[in-house]
PDB file of C-alpha atoms in Angstrom:
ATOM      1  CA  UNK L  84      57.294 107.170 -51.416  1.00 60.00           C
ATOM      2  CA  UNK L  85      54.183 105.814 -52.766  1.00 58.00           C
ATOM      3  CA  UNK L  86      55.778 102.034 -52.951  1.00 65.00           C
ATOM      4  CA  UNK L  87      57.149 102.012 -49.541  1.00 64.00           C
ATOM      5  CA  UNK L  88      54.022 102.303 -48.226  1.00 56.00           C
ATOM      6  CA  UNK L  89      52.482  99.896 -50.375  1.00 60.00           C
ATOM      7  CA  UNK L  90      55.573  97.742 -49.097  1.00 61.00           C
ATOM      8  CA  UNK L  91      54.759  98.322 -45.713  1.00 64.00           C
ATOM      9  CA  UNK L  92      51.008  97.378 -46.087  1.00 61.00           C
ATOM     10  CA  UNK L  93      51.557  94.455 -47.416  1.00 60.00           C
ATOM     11  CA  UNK L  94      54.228  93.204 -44.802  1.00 62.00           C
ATOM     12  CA  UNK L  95      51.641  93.986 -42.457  1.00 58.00           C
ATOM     13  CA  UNK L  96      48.794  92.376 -44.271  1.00 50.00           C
ATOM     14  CA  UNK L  97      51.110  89.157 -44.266  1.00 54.00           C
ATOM     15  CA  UNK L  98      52.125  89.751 -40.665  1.00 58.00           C
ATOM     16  CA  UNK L  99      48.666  89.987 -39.553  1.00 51.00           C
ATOM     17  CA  UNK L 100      47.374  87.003 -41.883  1.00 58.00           C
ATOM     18  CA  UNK L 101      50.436  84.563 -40.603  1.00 58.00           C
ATOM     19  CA  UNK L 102      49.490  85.389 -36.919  1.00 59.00           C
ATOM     20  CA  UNK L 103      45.291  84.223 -37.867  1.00 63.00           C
ATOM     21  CA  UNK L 104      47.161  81.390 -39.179  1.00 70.00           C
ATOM     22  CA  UNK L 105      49.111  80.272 -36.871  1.00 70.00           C
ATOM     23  CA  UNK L 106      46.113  81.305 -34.420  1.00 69.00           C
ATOM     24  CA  UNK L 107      43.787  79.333 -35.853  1.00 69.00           C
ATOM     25  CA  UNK L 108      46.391  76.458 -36.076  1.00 70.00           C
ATOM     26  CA  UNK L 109      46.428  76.808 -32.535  1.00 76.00           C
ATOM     27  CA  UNK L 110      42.551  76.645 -32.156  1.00 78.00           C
ATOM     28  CA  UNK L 111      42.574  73.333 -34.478  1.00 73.00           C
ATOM     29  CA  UNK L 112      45.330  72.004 -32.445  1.00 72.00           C
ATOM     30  CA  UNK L 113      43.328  72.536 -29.434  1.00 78.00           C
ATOM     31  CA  UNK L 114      40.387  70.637 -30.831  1.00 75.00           C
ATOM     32  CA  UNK L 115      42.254  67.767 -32.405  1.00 74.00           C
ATOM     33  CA  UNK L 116      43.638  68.129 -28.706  1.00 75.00           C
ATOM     34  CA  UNK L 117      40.194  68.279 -26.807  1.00 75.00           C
ATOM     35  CA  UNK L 118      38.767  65.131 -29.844  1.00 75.00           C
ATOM     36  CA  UNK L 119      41.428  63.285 -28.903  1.00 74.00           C
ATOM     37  CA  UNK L 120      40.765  63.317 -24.941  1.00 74.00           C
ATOM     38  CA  UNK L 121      37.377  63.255 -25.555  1.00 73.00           C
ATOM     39  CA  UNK L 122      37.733  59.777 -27.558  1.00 72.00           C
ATOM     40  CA  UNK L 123      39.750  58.688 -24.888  1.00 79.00           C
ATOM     41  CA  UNK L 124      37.511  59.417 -22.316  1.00 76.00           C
ATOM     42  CA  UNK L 125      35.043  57.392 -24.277  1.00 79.00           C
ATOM     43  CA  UNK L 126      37.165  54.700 -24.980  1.00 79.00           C
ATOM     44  CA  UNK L 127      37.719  54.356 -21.027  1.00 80.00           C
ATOM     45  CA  UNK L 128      33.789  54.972 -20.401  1.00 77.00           C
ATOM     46  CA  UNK L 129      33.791  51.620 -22.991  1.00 79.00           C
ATOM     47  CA  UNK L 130      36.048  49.906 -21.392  1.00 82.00           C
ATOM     48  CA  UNK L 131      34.617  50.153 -18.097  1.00 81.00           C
ATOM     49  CA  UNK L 132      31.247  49.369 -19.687  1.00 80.00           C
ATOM     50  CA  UNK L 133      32.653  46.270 -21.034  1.00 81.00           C
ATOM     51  CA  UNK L 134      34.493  45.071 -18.575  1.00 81.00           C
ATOM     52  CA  UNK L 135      31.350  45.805 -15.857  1.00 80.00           C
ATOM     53  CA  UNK L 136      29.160  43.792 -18.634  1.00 79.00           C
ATOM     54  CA  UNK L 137      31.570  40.986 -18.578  1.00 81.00           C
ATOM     55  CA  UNK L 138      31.110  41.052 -14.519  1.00 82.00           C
ATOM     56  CA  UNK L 139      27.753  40.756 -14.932  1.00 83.00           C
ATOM     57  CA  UNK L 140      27.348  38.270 -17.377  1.00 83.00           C
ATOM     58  CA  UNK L 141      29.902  36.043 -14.986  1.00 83.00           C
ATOM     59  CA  UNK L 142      27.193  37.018 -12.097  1.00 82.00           C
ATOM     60  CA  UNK L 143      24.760  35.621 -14.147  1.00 83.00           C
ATOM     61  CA  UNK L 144      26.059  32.697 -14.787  1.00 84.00           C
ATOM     62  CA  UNK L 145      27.132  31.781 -11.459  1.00 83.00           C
ATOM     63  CA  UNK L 146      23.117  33.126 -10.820  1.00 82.00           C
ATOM     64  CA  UNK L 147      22.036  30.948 -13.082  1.00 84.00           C
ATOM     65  CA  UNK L 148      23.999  28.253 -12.320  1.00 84.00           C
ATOM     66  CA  UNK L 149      23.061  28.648  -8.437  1.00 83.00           C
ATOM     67  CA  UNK L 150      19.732  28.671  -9.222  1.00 81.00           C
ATOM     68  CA  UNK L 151      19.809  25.748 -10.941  1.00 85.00           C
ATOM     69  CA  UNK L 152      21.428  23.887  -8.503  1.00 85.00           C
ATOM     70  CA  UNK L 153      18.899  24.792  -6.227  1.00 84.00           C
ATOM     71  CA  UNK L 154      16.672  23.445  -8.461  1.00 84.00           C
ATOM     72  CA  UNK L 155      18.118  20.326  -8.603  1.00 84.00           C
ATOM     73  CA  UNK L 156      18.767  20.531  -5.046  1.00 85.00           C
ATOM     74  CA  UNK L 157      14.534  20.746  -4.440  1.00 80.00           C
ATOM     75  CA  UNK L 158      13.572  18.588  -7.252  1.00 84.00           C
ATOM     76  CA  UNK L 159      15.592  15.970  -5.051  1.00 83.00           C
ATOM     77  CA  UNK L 160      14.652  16.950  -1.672  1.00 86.00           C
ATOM     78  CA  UNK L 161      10.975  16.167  -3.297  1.00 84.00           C
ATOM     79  CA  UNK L 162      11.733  12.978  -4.766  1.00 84.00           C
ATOM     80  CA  UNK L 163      12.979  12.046  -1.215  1.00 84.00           C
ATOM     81  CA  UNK L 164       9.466  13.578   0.686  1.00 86.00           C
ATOM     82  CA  UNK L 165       7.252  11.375  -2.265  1.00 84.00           C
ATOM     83  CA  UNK L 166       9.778   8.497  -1.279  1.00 86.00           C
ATOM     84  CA  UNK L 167       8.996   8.951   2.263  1.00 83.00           C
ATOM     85  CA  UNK L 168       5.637   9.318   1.941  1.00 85.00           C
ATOM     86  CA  UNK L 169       5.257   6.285  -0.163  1.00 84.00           C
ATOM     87  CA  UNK L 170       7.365   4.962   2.507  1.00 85.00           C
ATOM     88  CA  UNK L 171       5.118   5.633   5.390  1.00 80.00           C
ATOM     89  CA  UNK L 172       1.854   4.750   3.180  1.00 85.00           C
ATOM     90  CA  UNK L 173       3.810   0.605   2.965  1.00 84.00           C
ATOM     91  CA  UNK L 174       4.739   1.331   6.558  1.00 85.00           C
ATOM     92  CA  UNK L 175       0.689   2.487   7.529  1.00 82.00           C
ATOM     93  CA  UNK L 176      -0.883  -0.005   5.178  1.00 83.00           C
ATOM     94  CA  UNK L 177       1.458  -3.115   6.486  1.00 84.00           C
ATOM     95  CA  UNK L 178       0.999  -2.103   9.855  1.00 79.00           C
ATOM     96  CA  UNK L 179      -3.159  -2.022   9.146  1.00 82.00           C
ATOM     97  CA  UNK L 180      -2.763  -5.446   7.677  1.00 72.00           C
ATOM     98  CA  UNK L 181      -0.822  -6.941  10.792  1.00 76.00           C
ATOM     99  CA  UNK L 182      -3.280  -5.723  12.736  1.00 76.00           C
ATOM    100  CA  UNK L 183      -5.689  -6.750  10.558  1.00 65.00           C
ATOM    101  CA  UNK L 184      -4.210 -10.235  10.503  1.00 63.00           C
ATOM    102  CA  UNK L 185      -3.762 -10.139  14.652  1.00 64.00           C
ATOM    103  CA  UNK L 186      -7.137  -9.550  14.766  1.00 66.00           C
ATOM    104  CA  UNK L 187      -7.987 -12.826  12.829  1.00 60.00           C
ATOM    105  CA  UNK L 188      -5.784 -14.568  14.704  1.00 58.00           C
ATOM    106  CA  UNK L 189      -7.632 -13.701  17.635  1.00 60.00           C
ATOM    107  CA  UNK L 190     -11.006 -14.248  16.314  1.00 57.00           C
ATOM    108  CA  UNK L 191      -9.968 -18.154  14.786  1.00 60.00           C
ATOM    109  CA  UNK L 192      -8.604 -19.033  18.223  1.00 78.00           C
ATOM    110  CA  UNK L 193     -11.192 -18.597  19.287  1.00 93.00           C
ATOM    111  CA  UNK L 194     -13.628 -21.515  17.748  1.00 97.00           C
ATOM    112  CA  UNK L 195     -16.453 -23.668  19.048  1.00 98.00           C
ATOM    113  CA  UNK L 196     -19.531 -25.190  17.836  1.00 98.00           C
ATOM    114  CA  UNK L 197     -22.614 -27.318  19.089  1.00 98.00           C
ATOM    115  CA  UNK L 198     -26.045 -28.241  16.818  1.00 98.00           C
ATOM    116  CA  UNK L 199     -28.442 -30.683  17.357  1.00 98.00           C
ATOM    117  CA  UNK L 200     -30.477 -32.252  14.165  1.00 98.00           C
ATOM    118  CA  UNK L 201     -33.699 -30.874  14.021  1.00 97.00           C
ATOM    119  CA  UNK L 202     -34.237 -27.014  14.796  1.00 94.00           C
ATOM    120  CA  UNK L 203     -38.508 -28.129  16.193  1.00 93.00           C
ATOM    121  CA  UNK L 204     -40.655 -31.019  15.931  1.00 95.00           C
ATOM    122  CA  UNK L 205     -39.334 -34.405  15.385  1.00 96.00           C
ATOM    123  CA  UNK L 206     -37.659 -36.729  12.821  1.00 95.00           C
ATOM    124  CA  UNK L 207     -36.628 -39.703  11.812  1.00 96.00           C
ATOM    125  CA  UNK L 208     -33.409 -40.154   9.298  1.00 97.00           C
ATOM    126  CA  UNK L 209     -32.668 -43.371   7.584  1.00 96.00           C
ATOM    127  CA  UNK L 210     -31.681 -46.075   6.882  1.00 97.00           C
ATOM    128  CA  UNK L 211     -30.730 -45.969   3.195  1.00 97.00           C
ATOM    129  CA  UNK L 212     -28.460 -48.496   1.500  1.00 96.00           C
ATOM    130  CA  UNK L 213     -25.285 -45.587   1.391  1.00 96.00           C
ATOM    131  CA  UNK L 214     -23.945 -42.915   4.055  1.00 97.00           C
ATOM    132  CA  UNK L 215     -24.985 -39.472   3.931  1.00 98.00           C
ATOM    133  CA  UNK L 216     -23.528 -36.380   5.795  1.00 98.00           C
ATOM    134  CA  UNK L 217     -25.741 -35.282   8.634  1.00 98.00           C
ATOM    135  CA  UNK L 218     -27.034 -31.484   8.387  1.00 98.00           C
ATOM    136  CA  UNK L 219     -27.482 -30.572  12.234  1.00 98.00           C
ATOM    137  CA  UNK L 220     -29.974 -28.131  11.782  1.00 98.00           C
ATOM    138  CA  UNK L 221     -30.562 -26.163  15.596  1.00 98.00           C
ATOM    139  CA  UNK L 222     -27.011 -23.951  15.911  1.00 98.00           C
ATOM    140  CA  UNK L 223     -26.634 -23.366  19.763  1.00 98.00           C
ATOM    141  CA  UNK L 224     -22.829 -22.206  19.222  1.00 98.00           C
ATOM    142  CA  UNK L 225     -20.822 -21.148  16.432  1.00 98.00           C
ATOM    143  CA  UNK L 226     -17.869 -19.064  17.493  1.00 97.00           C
ATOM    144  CA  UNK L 227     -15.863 -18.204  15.032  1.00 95.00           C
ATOM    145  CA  UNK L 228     -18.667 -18.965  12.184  1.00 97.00           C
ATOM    146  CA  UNK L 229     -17.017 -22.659  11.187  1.00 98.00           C
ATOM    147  CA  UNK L 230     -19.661 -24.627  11.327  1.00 98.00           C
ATOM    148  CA  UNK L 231     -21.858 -24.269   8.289  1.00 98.00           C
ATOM    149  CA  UNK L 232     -25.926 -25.017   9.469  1.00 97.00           C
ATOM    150  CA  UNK L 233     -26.492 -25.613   5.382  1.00 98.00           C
ATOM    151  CA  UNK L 234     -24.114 -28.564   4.723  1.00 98.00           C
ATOM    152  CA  UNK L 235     -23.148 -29.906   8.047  1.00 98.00           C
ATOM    153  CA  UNK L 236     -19.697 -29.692   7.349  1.00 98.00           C
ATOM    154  CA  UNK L 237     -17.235 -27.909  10.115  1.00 98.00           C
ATOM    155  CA  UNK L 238     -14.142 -26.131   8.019  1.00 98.00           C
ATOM    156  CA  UNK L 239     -11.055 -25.097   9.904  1.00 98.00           C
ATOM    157  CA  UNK L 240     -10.198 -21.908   9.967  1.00 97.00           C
ATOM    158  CA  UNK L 241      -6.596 -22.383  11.361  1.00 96.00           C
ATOM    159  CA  UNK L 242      -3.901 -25.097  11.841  1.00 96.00           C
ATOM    160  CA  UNK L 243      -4.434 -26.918  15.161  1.00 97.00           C
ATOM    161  CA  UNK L 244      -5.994 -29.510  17.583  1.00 98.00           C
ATOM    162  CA  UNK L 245      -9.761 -29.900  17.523  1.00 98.00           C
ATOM    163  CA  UNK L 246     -12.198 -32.125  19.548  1.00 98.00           C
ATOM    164  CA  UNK L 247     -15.399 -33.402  18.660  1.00 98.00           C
ATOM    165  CA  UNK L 248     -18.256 -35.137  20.520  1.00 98.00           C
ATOM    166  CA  UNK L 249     -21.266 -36.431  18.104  1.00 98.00           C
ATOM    167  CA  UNK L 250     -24.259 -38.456  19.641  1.00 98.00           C
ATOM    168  CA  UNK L 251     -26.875 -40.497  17.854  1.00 98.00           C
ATOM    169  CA  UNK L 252     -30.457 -41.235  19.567  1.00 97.00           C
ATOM    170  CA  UNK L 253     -32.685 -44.047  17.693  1.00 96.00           C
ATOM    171  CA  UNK L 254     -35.231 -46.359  19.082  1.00 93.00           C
ATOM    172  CA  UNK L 255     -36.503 -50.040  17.959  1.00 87.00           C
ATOM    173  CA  UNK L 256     -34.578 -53.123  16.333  1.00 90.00           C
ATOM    174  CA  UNK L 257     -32.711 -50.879  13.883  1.00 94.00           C
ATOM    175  CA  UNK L 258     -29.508 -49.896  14.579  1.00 96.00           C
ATOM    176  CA  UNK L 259     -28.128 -46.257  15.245  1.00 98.00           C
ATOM    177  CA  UNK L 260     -24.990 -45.059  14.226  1.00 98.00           C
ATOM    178  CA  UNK L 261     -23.367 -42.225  12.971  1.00 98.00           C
ATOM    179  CA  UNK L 262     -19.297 -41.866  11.585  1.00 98.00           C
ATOM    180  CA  UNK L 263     -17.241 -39.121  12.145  1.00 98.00           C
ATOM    181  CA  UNK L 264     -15.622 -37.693   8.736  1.00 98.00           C
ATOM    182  CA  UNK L 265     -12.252 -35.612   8.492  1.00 98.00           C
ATOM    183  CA  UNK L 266     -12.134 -34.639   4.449  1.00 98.00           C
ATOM    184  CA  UNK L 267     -12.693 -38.407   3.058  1.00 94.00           C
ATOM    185  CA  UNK L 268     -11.377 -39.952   5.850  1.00 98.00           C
ATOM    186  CA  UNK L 269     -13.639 -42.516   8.533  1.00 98.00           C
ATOM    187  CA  UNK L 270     -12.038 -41.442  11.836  1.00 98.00           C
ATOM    188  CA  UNK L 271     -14.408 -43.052  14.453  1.00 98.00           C
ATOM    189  CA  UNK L 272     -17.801 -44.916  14.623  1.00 98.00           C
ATOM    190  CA  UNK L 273     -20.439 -44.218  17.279  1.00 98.00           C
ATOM    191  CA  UNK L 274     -22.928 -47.009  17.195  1.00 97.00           C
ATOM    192  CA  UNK L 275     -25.395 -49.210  18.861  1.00 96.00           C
ATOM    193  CA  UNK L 276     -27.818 -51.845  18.226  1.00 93.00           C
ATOM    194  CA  UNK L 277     -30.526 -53.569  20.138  1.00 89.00           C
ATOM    195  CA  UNK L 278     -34.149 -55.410  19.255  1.00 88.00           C
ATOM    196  CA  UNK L 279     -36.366 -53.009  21.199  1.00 89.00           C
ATOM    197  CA  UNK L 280     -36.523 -49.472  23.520  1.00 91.00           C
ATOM    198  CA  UNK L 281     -34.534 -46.125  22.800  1.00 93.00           C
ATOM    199  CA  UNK L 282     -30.837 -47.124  22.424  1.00 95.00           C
ATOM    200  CA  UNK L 283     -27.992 -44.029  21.964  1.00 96.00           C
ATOM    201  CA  UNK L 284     -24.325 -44.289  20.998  1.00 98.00           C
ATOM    202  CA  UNK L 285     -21.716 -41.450  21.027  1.00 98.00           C
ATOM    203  CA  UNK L 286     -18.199 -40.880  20.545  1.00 98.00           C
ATOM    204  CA  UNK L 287     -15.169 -38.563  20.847  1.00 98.00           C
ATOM    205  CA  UNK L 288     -12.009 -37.732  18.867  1.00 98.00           C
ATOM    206  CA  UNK L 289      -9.531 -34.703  19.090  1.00 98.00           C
ATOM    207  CA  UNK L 290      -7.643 -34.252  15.392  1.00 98.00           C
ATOM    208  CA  UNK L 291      -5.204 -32.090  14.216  1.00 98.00           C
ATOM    209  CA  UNK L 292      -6.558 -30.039  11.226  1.00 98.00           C
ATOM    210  CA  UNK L 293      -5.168 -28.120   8.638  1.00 98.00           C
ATOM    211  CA  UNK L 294      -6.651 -24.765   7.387  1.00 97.00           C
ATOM    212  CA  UNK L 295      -9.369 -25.823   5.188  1.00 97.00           C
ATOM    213  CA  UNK L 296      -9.953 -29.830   6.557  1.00 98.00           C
ATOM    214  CA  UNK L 297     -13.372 -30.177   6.722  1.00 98.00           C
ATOM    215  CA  UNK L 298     -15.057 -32.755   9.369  1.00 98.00           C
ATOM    216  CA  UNK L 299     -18.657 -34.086   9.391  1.00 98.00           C
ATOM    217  CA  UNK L 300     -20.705 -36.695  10.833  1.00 98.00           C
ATOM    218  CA  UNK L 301     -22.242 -39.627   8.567  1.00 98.00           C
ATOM    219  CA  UNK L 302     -25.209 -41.676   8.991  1.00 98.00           C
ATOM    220  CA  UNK L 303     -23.838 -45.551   9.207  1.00 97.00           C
ATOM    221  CA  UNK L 304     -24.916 -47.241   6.006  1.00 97.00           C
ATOM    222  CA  UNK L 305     -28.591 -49.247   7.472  1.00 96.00           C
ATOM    223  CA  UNK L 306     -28.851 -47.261  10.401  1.00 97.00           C
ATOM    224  CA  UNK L 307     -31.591 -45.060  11.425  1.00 97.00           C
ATOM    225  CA  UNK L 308     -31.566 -42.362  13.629  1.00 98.00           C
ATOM    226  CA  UNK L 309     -34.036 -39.756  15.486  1.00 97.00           C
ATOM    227  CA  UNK L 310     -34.585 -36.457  17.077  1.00 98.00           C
ATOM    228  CA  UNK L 311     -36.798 -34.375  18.783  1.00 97.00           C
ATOM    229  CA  UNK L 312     -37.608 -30.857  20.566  1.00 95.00           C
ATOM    230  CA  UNK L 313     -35.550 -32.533  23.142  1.00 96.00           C
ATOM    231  CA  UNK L 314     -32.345 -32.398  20.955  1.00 97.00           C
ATOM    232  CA  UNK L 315     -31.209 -35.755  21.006  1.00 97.00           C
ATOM    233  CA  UNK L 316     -28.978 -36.588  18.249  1.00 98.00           C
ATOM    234  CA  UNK L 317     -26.351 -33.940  18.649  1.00 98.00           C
ATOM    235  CA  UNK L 318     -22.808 -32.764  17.002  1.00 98.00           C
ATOM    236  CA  UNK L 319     -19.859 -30.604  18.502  1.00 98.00           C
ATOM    237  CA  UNK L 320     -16.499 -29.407  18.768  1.00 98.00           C
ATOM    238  CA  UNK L 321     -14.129 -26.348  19.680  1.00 98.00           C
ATOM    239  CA  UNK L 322     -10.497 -25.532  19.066  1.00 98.00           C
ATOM    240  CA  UNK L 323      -8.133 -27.114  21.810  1.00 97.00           C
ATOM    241  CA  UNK L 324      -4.977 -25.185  20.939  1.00 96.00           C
ATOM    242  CA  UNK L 325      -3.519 -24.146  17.841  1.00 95.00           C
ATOM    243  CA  UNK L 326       0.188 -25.020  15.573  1.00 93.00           C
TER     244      UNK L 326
END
């Protein structure tokens, strides 16, 4: 009697210890279950993740890659304002030298001259054995500043057609002359001689001149000449047209 119930008891201990088995098998199952979901779930999470990373390394690229293009893109739109600008500062400063140079223009046509020899009191010049340039001292007119008081020399300022007038005023049995000059050149002679009283010669001559020629009167080699407050010897000229 005793052993069947000790029979018994054990069959149920076993029962009872294969269902906890097989219960907590079913537990672990679960979990291994639940693990395996829940790595899954991650694995999705990182896949999303890396695939969203990738998108937004591509955005930054292109970003980037926009960005600098529009770089570029403003590094050349300013290389075409400085070009511009330089542009209008040629345009501007040409412009200010053609006016500049219409200006001139304007001012050289515009030339004329007249000087007698002495500026007050009187004088008498010559003779001496060589010519000399005459300095006409008194400056009535000097438009356009070519006529230089200090050396007596007139200097063209522009190509063209001049005309000068020169007179010479002496007096006695010595002649009076005077030659008119263009560079080197002996162009015309006014001159006069007679054995007593005042005695004046004078000429005229209209030359074409090149920027720079320079024209002056010359006392004739033996000739004397005079002036006075009354302004007798005398030297001119003024632009007729210009080339």
């Amino acid at each position: 009697m005793e052993i069947m119930v000790f029979f018994s008891l054990l069959l149920l201990v076993c029962s009872v210890s294969t269902n906890q088995t097989e219960a907590d098998n079913e537990i672990l199952d679960q979990q291994i279950s639940n693990q395996q979901a829940f790595s899954q779930d991650i694995h999705a999470v990182l896949r999303e993740l890396t695939a969203s990373v990738a998108v937004q390394k591509v955005e930054i690229r292109t970003l980037k890659q926009e960005n600098q293009e529009q770089e570029a893109k403003l590094e050349s739109q300013k290389t075409e304002i400085d070009q511009l600008k330089l542009e209008s500062e040629e345009q501007v400063a040409k412009l200010e030298t053609e006016i500049d140079k219409l200006k001139q223009e304007l001012q050289v046509k515009q030339v004329a001259f007249s000087a007698s020899l002495v500026e007050q009191g009187s004088r008498e010049t010559g003779p001496f054995n060589t010519q000399i340039t005459l300095i006409f001292k008194r400056v009535v007119t000097n438009i356009g500043n070519a006529y230089n008081k200090h050396t007596g020399i007139f200097t063209a300022p522009v190509r063209g057609v001049y005309h000068f007038d020169w007179s010479v005023h002496g007096y006695g049995n010595i002649p009076v002359g005077g030659v008119l000059f263009r560079n080197g050149e002996h162009i015309f002679v006014a001159y006069e001689s007679q054995t007593s009283g005042s005695v004046t010669a004078s000429n005229g001559a209209s030359l074409l001149l090149e920027v720079g020629d320079q024209v002056s009167v010359r006392l004739w080699e033996g000739a004397r000449i005079y002036d006075n407050h009354n302004h007798l010897t005398t030297f001119s000229g003024h632009l007729i047209f210009t080339l």
